[in-house]
Amino acid sequence: MTVLRAILVWCAIAGIVAVSLAVAAGSEYLQYRRPVYVAAGFAGVIALALLLVQPLLAAGLLPGIPMRAGRRVHRWTGVALLSAIAVHVAGLWITSPPDMVDALTFTAPTAFSVFGVVAMWALIAAALLAGFRRKLRLRPQSWRLSHTTAASVVVVGSVAHAVLIEGTMGTVSKTVMCAVAVGALALTVGRLKPWTGALRGWRRQAGK
Amino acid sequence: MPQTSMPRRTFIATGAAALLTAGTGLVSPLRSQGLAPSTSMRGGANNYRPGAPVVDRIGGGGFMMSGTVRRAGDGAPLEGIRIQIWAHTTEGRESDARSHGATLTNAEGMFQLEMPQIVPTFGQPHGHLAYDSGDFETVFLRPVMASARDTSLAAHFVLQPA
């Protein structure tokens, strides 16, 4: 039974990602784009795909990858996510510098730019928290709440960014991907309850 | 017997506020001073190429960009006004010289220029138009198509003398 469940979960995730990439690869818009723009677009799709598994890995919710191993993979998918966003932003910058400057300075005419840039900064914040965890010397509960909050902004911002864009992704596969990303985040946050310890700590400090 | 619970103070304050706003004409939009000038849209000037030549058609055509140019205040149509048009199309990217072309308005202040089909870029199917000849304040417009399948787009300028 557990084996069957594992197969189903992994097939579902692989299927959603594969179909999304296939639909994007068949987009008629690709023929009018330079290779660097195409690469930037696909880096965005890959980043969204990584967001499906990233929270689940942290909570050990993916079948076959227990919490301990999941956390290790989680760090590497985090690095992959950062790399994908770096390619996405750099590729779009090369494609049209003025449009990218507008986006990064929050002066673009499109709302999705704002969501995308906010998600990017939240991703950088979450990564810095992870990279300097020891040096920061935060209480574990505070660290976990901060990292989860930043990660939640990443997912919500990225989903809003993706949904509002008219690009190479198919409407149906994009919607499914975004729904699963939000579901994975909700499932993880519901399981880990990152606020419990942190709130208790604050109350205790406030009481002193 | 049920009683309404509006205190006298609230009643007087509401009545006074209503008189102040509606009675003095503070909220009457009909009293604005003629036609207001267009303001440049965010991102409108992106990938602009000053001095793009006046052309009969950009590339192979198939898509119609049109619009009007009027003077701020009295709304009089402006003739001979040079409007530059560019977009990401099936034939070229926004920054390519061949994606840019200019046209002039007729006696009715109308302009139209055939260009290749606009394709969504940076997440939206949109075009760019510019007035930048000096006699009036410079205006950059960035209209967005309702659907990427549309084969025409319109944009209207109201220019303020410089």
GROMACS .gro file of C-alpha atoms in nm:
model
  370
    1MET     CA    1   0.000   0.000   0.000
    2THR     CA    2   0.276   0.245   0.091
    3VAL     CA    3   0.462   0.145  -0.224
    4LEU     CA    4   0.155   0.211  -0.435
    5ARG     CA    5   0.106   0.547  -0.265
    6ALA     CA    6   0.470   0.640  -0.327
    7ILE     CA    7   0.442   0.547  -0.696
    8LEU     CA    8   0.122   0.751  -0.731
    9VAL     CA    9   0.264   1.062  -0.562
   10TRP     CA   10   0.588   1.056  -0.762
   11CYS     CA   11   0.408   0.987  -1.090
   12ALA     CA   12   0.169   1.276  -1.023
   13ILE     CA   13   0.454   1.520  -0.956
   14ALA     CA   14   0.663   1.398  -1.250
   15GLY     CA   15   0.355   1.408  -1.474
   16ILE     CA   16   0.261   1.765  -1.381
   17VAL     CA   17   0.618   1.887  -1.439
   18ALA     CA   18   0.666   1.691  -1.764
   19VAL     CA   19   0.333   1.806  -1.913
   20SER     CA   20   0.398   2.170  -1.815
   21LEU     CA   21   0.743   2.164  -1.978
   22ALA     CA   22   0.608   1.988  -2.288
   23VAL     CA   23   0.326   2.240  -2.331
   24ALA     CA   24   0.569   2.532  -2.286
   25ALA     CA   25   0.811   2.372  -2.534
   26GLY     CA   26   0.530   2.359  -2.791
   27SER     CA   27   0.437   2.726  -2.754
   28GLU     CA   28   0.407   2.920  -3.080
   29TYR     CA   29   0.571   3.222  -2.912
   30LEU     CA   30   0.909   3.046  -2.889
   31GLN     CA   31   0.982   3.091  -3.260
   32TYR     CA   32   0.978   3.469  -3.217
   33ARG     CA   33   1.222   3.470  -2.924
   34ARG     CA   34   1.599   3.475  -2.902
   35PRO     CA   35   1.761   3.170  -2.735
   36VAL     CA   36   1.846   3.372  -2.425
   37TYR     CA   37   1.479   3.474  -2.381
   38VAL     CA   38   1.369   3.111  -2.432
   39ALA     CA   39   1.620   2.998  -2.168
   40ALA     CA   40   1.501   3.268  -1.926
   41GLY     CA   41   1.140   3.155  -1.971
   42PHE     CA   42   1.219   2.789  -1.912
   43ALA     CA   43   1.429   2.876  -1.606
   44GLY     CA   44   1.109   3.030  -1.467
   45VAL     CA   45   0.908   2.714  -1.540
   46ILE     CA   46   1.178   2.498  -1.378
   47ALA     CA   47   1.180   2.725  -1.071
   48LEU     CA   48   0.802   2.682  -1.040
   49ALA     CA   49   0.848   2.305  -1.071
   50LEU     CA   50   1.104   2.307  -0.789
   51LEU     CA   51   0.854   2.493  -0.571
   52LEU     CA   52   0.624   2.188  -0.587
   53VAL     CA   53   0.868   1.963  -0.402
   54GLN     CA   54   1.073   2.214  -0.200
   55PRO     CA   55   0.832   2.250   0.097
   56LEU     CA   56   0.744   1.877   0.098
   57LEU     CA   57   1.115   1.786   0.123
   58ALA     CA   58   1.155   2.004   0.431
   59ALA     CA   59   0.869   1.827   0.606
   60GLY     CA   60   0.965   1.477   0.497
   61LEU     CA   61   0.628   1.445   0.327
   62LEU     CA   62   0.756   1.297   0.002
   63PRO     CA   63   0.728   0.919   0.001
   64GLY     CA   64   1.066   0.745   0.009
   65ILE     CA   65   1.250   1.054   0.139
   66PRO     CA   66   1.230   1.073   0.519
   67MET     CA   67   1.275   1.405   0.700
   68ARG     CA   68   1.652   1.367   0.753
   69ALA     CA   69   1.733   1.290   0.389
   70GLY     CA   70   1.465   1.536   0.278
   71ARG     CA   71   1.635   1.826   0.456
   72ARG     CA   72   1.963   1.744   0.280
   73VAL     CA   73   1.793   1.736  -0.062
   74HIS     CA   74   1.598   2.051   0.040
   75ARG     CA   75   1.927   2.244   0.063
   76TRP     CA   76   2.029   2.138  -0.285
   77THR     CA   77   1.688   2.210  -0.440
   78GLY     CA   78   1.719   2.549  -0.269
   79VAL     CA   79   2.049   2.608  -0.448
   80ALA     CA   80   1.890   2.490  -0.774
   81LEU     CA   81   1.599   2.732  -0.718
   82LEU     CA   82   1.841   3.023  -0.667
   83SER     CA   83   2.029   2.926  -0.984
   84ALA     CA   84   1.707   2.901  -1.186
   85ILE     CA   85   1.598   3.248  -1.072
   86ALA     CA   86   1.946   3.387  -1.148
   87VAL     CA   87   1.917   3.253  -1.506
   88HIS     CA   88   1.558   3.383  -1.529
   89VAL     CA   89   1.650   3.738  -1.423
   90ALA     CA   90   1.980   3.753  -1.614
   91GLY     CA   91   1.819   3.617  -1.932
   92LEU     CA   92   1.535   3.868  -1.917
   93TRP     CA   93   1.786   4.145  -1.849
   94ILE     CA   94   1.979   4.056  -2.165
   95THR     CA   95   1.652   4.029  -2.362
   96SER     CA   96   1.526   4.377  -2.270
   97PRO     CA   97   1.731   4.578  -2.016
   98PRO     CA   98   1.480   4.866  -1.976
   99ASP     CA   99   1.191   4.627  -1.899
  100MET     CA  100   1.402   4.445  -1.639
  101VAL     CA  101   1.516   4.771  -1.478
  102ASP     CA  102   1.148   4.875  -1.449
  103ALA     CA  103   1.063   4.542  -1.287
  104LEU     CA  104   1.350   4.550  -1.036
  105THR     CA  105   1.276   4.910  -0.937
  106PHE     CA  106   0.901   4.840  -0.902
  107THR     CA  107   0.812   5.084  -1.181
  108ALA     CA  108   0.691   4.827  -1.437
  109PRO     CA  109   0.336   4.866  -1.576
  110THR     CA  110   0.260   4.500  -1.498
  111ALA     CA  111   0.150   4.372  -1.156
  112PHE     CA  112   0.318   4.034  -1.209
  113SER     CA  113   0.658   4.205  -1.212
  114VAL     CA  114   0.599   4.326  -0.857
  115PHE     CA  115   0.499   3.976  -0.741
  116GLY     CA  116   0.800   3.823  -0.914
  117VAL     CA  117   1.053   4.066  -0.769
  118VAL     CA  118   0.905   4.037  -0.417
  119ALA     CA  119   0.926   3.657  -0.447
  120MET     CA  120   1.289   3.688  -0.564
  121TRP     CA  121   1.389   3.896  -0.260
  122ALA     CA  122   1.201   3.659  -0.029
  123LEU     CA  123   1.391   3.370  -0.187
  124ILE     CA  124   1.721   3.550  -0.127
  125ALA     CA  125   1.616   3.615   0.234
  126ALA     CA  126   1.522   3.248   0.287
  127ALA     CA  127   1.853   3.138   0.133
  128LEU     CA  128   2.057   3.378   0.347
  129LEU     CA  129   1.879   3.253   0.659
  130ALA     CA  130   1.969   2.899   0.556
  131GLY     CA  131   2.327   2.980   0.457
  132PHE     CA  132   2.410   3.176   0.773
  133ARG     CA  133   2.202   2.971   1.013
  134ARG     CA  134   2.494   2.903   1.252
  135LYS     CA  135   2.635   3.256   1.238
  136LEU     CA  136   2.298   3.417   1.295
  137ARG     CA  137   2.256   3.233   1.628
  138LEU     CA  138   1.879   3.271   1.620
  139ARG     CA  139   1.676   3.048   1.850
  140PRO     CA  140   1.572   2.745   1.643
  141GLN     CA  141   1.206   2.838   1.673
  142SER     CA  142   1.267   3.196   1.552
  143TRP     CA  143   1.485   3.073   1.267
  144ARG     CA  144   1.221   2.826   1.156
  145LEU     CA  145   0.941   3.084   1.167
  146SER     CA  146   1.153   3.337   0.971
  147HIS     CA  147   1.257   3.084   0.708
  148THR     CA  148   0.901   2.952   0.667
  149THR     CA  149   0.759   3.306   0.642
  150ALA     CA  150   1.010   3.399   0.370
  151ALA     CA  151   0.942   3.069   0.191
  152SER     CA  152   0.566   3.133   0.203
  153VAL     CA  153   0.617   3.475   0.041
  154VAL     CA  154   0.825   3.299  -0.228
  155VAL     CA  155   0.545   3.054  -0.309
  156VAL     CA  156   0.255   3.302  -0.295
  157GLY     CA  157   0.450   3.568  -0.489
  158SER     CA  158   0.567   3.319  -0.752
  159VAL     CA  159   0.217   3.179  -0.802
  160ALA     CA  160   0.067   3.528  -0.848
  161HIS     CA  161   0.358   3.612  -1.083
  162ALA     CA  162   0.303   3.300  -1.293
  163VAL     CA  163  -0.077   3.317  -1.310
  164LEU     CA  164  -0.082   3.679  -1.434
  165ILE     CA  165   0.177   3.624  -1.709
  166GLU     CA  166   0.077   3.560  -2.068
  167GLY     CA  167   0.371   3.355  -2.186
  168THR     CA  168   0.472   3.015  -2.313
  169MET     CA  169   0.311   2.808  -2.034
  170GLY     CA  170  -0.029   2.650  -2.099
  171THR     CA  171  -0.316   2.792  -1.892
  172VAL     CA  172  -0.433   2.455  -1.757
  173SER     CA  173  -0.090   2.309  -1.674
  174LYS     CA  174   0.017   2.639  -1.518
  175THR     CA  175  -0.295   2.656  -1.301
  176VAL     CA  176  -0.249   2.295  -1.188
  177MET     CA  177   0.117   2.358  -1.105
  178CYS     CA  178   0.035   2.671  -0.906
  179ALA     CA  179  -0.246   2.495  -0.717
  180VAL     CA  180  -0.014   2.207  -0.624
  181ALA     CA  181   0.260   2.451  -0.515
  182VAL     CA  182   0.016   2.631  -0.282
  183GLY     CA  183  -0.118   2.295  -0.159
  184ALA     CA  184   0.233   2.166  -0.088
  185LEU     CA  185   0.314   2.481   0.109
  186ALA     CA  186  -0.012   2.460   0.309
  187LEU     CA  187   0.045   2.090   0.383
  188THR     CA  188   0.402   2.156   0.499
  189VAL     CA  189   0.319   2.457   0.715
  190GLY     CA  190   0.023   2.269   0.864
  191ARG     CA  191   0.247   1.975   0.950
  192LEU     CA  192   0.549   2.166   1.084
  193LYS     CA  193   0.352   2.442   1.262
  194PRO     CA  194   0.654   2.674   1.268
  195TRP     CA  195   0.478   2.931   1.489
  196THR     CA  196   0.430   2.716   1.801
  197GLY     CA  197   0.777   2.733   1.953
  198ALA     CA  198   0.845   3.085   1.837
  199LEU     CA  199   0.530   3.227   1.993
  200ARG     CA  200   0.592   3.047   2.322
  201GLY     CA  201   0.941   3.193   2.331
  202TRP     CA  202   0.818   3.546   2.269
  203ARG     CA  203   0.554   3.516   2.537
  204ARG     CA  204   0.809   3.392   2.785
  205GLN     CA  205   1.044   3.678   2.701
  206ALA     CA  206   0.762   3.929   2.724
  207GLY     CA  207   0.658   3.787   3.064
  208LYS     CA  208   1.001   3.837   3.218
  209MET     CA  209  -4.256   5.087   1.850
  210PRO     CA  210  -3.910   5.067   1.689
  211GLN     CA  211  -3.695   5.376   1.704
  212THR     CA  212  -3.421   5.479   1.462
  213SER     CA  213  -3.095   5.521   1.646
  214MET     CA  214  -2.934   5.807   1.455
  215PRO     CA  215  -2.824   6.073   1.701
  216ARG     CA  216  -2.903   6.432   1.618
  217ARG     CA  217  -2.530   6.515   1.601
  218THR     CA  218  -2.471   6.246   1.334
  219PHE     CA  219  -2.774   6.365   1.138
  220ILE     CA  220  -2.652   6.726   1.131
  221ALA     CA  221  -2.292   6.627   1.048
  222THR     CA  222  -2.403   6.404   0.759
  223GLY     CA  223  -2.632   6.672   0.621
  224ALA     CA  224  -2.363   6.938   0.644
  225ALA     CA  225  -2.106   6.714   0.474
  226ALA     CA  226  -2.348   6.637   0.191
  227LEU     CA  227  -2.420   7.008   0.139
  228LEU     CA  228  -2.051   7.095   0.143
  229THR     CA  229  -1.951   6.842  -0.122
  230ALA     CA  230  -2.246   6.836  -0.361
  231GLY     CA  231  -2.378   7.189  -0.296
  232THR     CA  232  -2.049   7.369  -0.365
  233GLY     CA  233  -1.969   7.162  -0.672
  234LEU     CA  234  -1.651   7.009  -0.526
  235VAL     CA  235  -1.736   6.666  -0.668
  236SER     CA  236  -1.870   6.771  -1.006
  237PRO     CA  237  -1.640   6.630  -1.277
  238LEU     CA  238  -1.828   6.821  -1.545
  239ARG     CA  239  -1.650   7.140  -1.450
  240SER     CA  240  -1.298   7.022  -1.546
  241GLN     CA  241  -1.109   7.253  -1.780
  242GLY     CA  242  -1.154   7.093  -2.124
  243LEU     CA  243  -0.965   6.789  -2.252
  244ALA     CA  244  -0.681   6.678  -2.024
  245PRO     CA  245  -0.343   6.595  -2.186
  246SER     CA  246  -0.226   6.232  -2.211
  247THR     CA  247   0.042   6.129  -1.965
  248SER     CA  248   0.314   5.881  -2.059
  249MET     CA  249   0.241   5.523  -1.953
  250ARG     CA  250   0.479   5.322  -1.737
  251GLY     CA  251   0.731   5.138  -1.954
  252GLY     CA  252   0.606   5.322  -2.264
  253ALA     CA  253   0.950   5.450  -2.365
  254ASN     CA  254   1.122   5.109  -2.337
  255ASN     CA  255   1.327   5.019  -2.646
  256TYR     CA  256   1.240   5.353  -2.815
  257ARG     CA  257   1.463   5.447  -3.111
  258PRO     CA  258   1.458   5.824  -3.172
  259GLY     CA  259   1.427   5.920  -3.537
  260ALA     CA  260   1.278   5.601  -3.679
  261PRO     CA  261   1.183   5.676  -4.043
  262VAL     CA  262   0.830   5.742  -4.170
  263VAL     CA  263   0.721   5.426  -4.354
  264ASP     CA  264   0.418   5.304  -4.552
  265ARG     CA  265   0.417   4.978  -4.356
  266ILE     CA  266   0.638   4.805  -4.098
  267GLY     CA  267   0.763   4.473  -4.241
  268GLY     CA  268   0.504   4.251  -4.410
  269GLY     CA  269   0.204   4.396  -4.227
  270GLY     CA  270  -0.112   4.208  -4.128
  271PHE     CA  271  -0.179   4.396  -3.804
  272MET     CA  272  -0.330   4.746  -3.783
  273MET     CA  273  -0.218   5.007  -3.533
  274SER     CA  274  -0.436   5.317  -3.536
  275GLY     CA  275  -0.536   5.614  -3.325
  276THR     CA  276  -0.600   5.986  -3.302
  277VAL     CA  277  -0.402   6.292  -3.197
  278ARG     CA  278  -0.584   6.590  -3.048
  279ARG     CA  279  -0.483   6.911  -2.873
  280ALA     CA  280  -0.532   6.936  -2.499
  281GLY     CA  281  -0.802   7.179  -2.389
  282ASP     CA  282  -1.020   7.229  -2.699
  283GLY     CA  283  -0.969   6.876  -2.840
  284ALA     CA  284  -0.892   7.003  -3.192
  285PRO     CA  285  -0.752   6.731  -3.425
  286LEU     CA  286  -0.382   6.780  -3.504
  287GLU     CA  287  -0.259   6.723  -3.860
  288GLY     CA  288   0.091   6.615  -3.968
  289ILE     CA  289   0.191   6.488  -3.625
  290ARG     CA  290   0.464   6.223  -3.635
  291ILE     CA  291   0.389   5.914  -3.428
  292GLN     CA  292   0.648   5.637  -3.388
  293ILE     CA  293   0.521   5.280  -3.344
  294TRP     CA  294   0.710   4.967  -3.234
  295ALA     CA  295   0.641   4.628  -3.076
  296HIS     CA  296   0.758   4.268  -3.045
  297THR     CA  297   0.610   4.105  -3.355
  298THR     CA  298   0.629   3.786  -3.556
  299GLU     CA  299   0.904   3.955  -3.760
  300GLY     CA  300   1.124   4.115  -3.497
  301ARG     CA  301   1.192   4.206  -3.139
  302GLU     CA  302   1.107   4.538  -2.975
  303SER     CA  303   1.466   4.661  -2.985
  304ASP     CA  304   1.525   4.574  -3.355
  305ALA     CA  305   1.536   4.872  -3.593
  306ARG     CA  306   1.307   4.690  -3.839
  307SER     CA  307   1.033   4.668  -3.573
  308HIS     CA  308   1.014   5.049  -3.562
  309GLY     CA  309   0.837   5.286  -3.799
  310ALA     CA  310   0.670   5.626  -3.794
  311THR     CA  311   0.358   5.771  -3.958
  312LEU     CA  312   0.184   6.110  -3.980
  313THR     CA  313  -0.169   6.211  -3.883
  314ASN     CA  314  -0.420   6.325  -4.149
  315ALA     CA  315  -0.644   6.634  -4.139
  316GLU     CA  316  -0.881   6.460  -3.897
  317GLY     CA  317  -0.592   6.391  -3.659
  318MET     CA  318  -0.607   6.018  -3.736
  319PHE     CA  319  -0.316   5.785  -3.805
  320GLN     CA  320  -0.286   5.421  -3.897
  321LEU     CA  321   0.012   5.203  -3.974
  322GLU     CA  322   0.015   4.842  -4.083
  323MET     CA  323   0.273   4.625  -3.904
  324PRO     CA  324   0.341   4.255  -3.840
  325GLN     CA  325   0.126   4.067  -3.586
  326ILE     CA  326   0.211   4.165  -3.227
  327VAL     CA  327   0.322   3.871  -3.008
  328PRO     CA  328   0.321   3.877  -2.625
  329THR     CA  329   0.656   3.972  -2.478
  330PHE     CA  330   0.751   4.025  -2.114
  331GLY     CA  331   0.419   3.869  -2.017
  332GLN     CA  332   0.176   4.092  -2.212
  333PRO     CA  333   0.073   4.143  -2.576
  334HIS     CA  334   0.137   4.517  -2.610
  335GLY     CA  335   0.249   4.788  -2.847
  336HIS     CA  336   0.445   5.111  -2.803
  337LEU     CA  337   0.368   5.455  -2.951
  338ALA     CA  338   0.557   5.778  -2.911
  339TYR     CA  339   0.510   6.146  -2.984
  340ASP     CA  340   0.853   6.308  -2.947
  341SER     CA  341   0.885   6.594  -3.202
  342GLY     CA  342   0.919   6.892  -2.972
  343ASP     CA  343   0.618   7.115  -3.052
  344PHE     CA  344   0.416   6.943  -2.782
  345GLU     CA  345   0.513   6.765  -2.459
  346THR     CA  346   0.658   6.418  -2.527
  347VAL     CA  347   0.415   6.127  -2.467
  348PHE     CA  348   0.489   5.752  -2.467
  349LEU     CA  349   0.191   5.513  -2.478
  350ARG     CA  350   0.193   5.138  -2.412
  351PRO     CA  351  -0.153   4.995  -2.499
  352VAL     CA  352  -0.221   4.630  -2.410
  353MET     CA  353  -0.425   4.401  -2.639
  354ALA     CA  354  -0.738   4.246  -2.486
  355SER     CA  355  -0.638   3.920  -2.652
  356ALA     CA  356  -0.312   3.804  -2.810
  357ARG     CA  357  -0.527   3.697  -3.109
  358ASP     CA  358  -0.639   4.054  -3.185
  359THR     CA  359  -0.523   4.187  -3.523
  360SER     CA  360  -0.557   4.556  -3.440
  361LEU     CA  361  -0.485   4.796  -3.158
  362ALA     CA  362  -0.568   5.164  -3.103
  363ALA     CA  363  -0.409   5.439  -2.895
  364HIS     CA  364  -0.510   5.802  -2.861
  365PHE     CA  365  -0.295   6.105  -2.789
  366VAL     CA  366  -0.401   6.436  -2.633
  367LEU     CA  367  -0.099   6.665  -2.661
  368GLN     CA  368  -0.009   6.965  -2.450
  369PRO     CA  369   0.179   7.248  -2.632
  370ALA     CA  370   0.539   7.254  -2.509
   0.00000   0.00000   0.00000
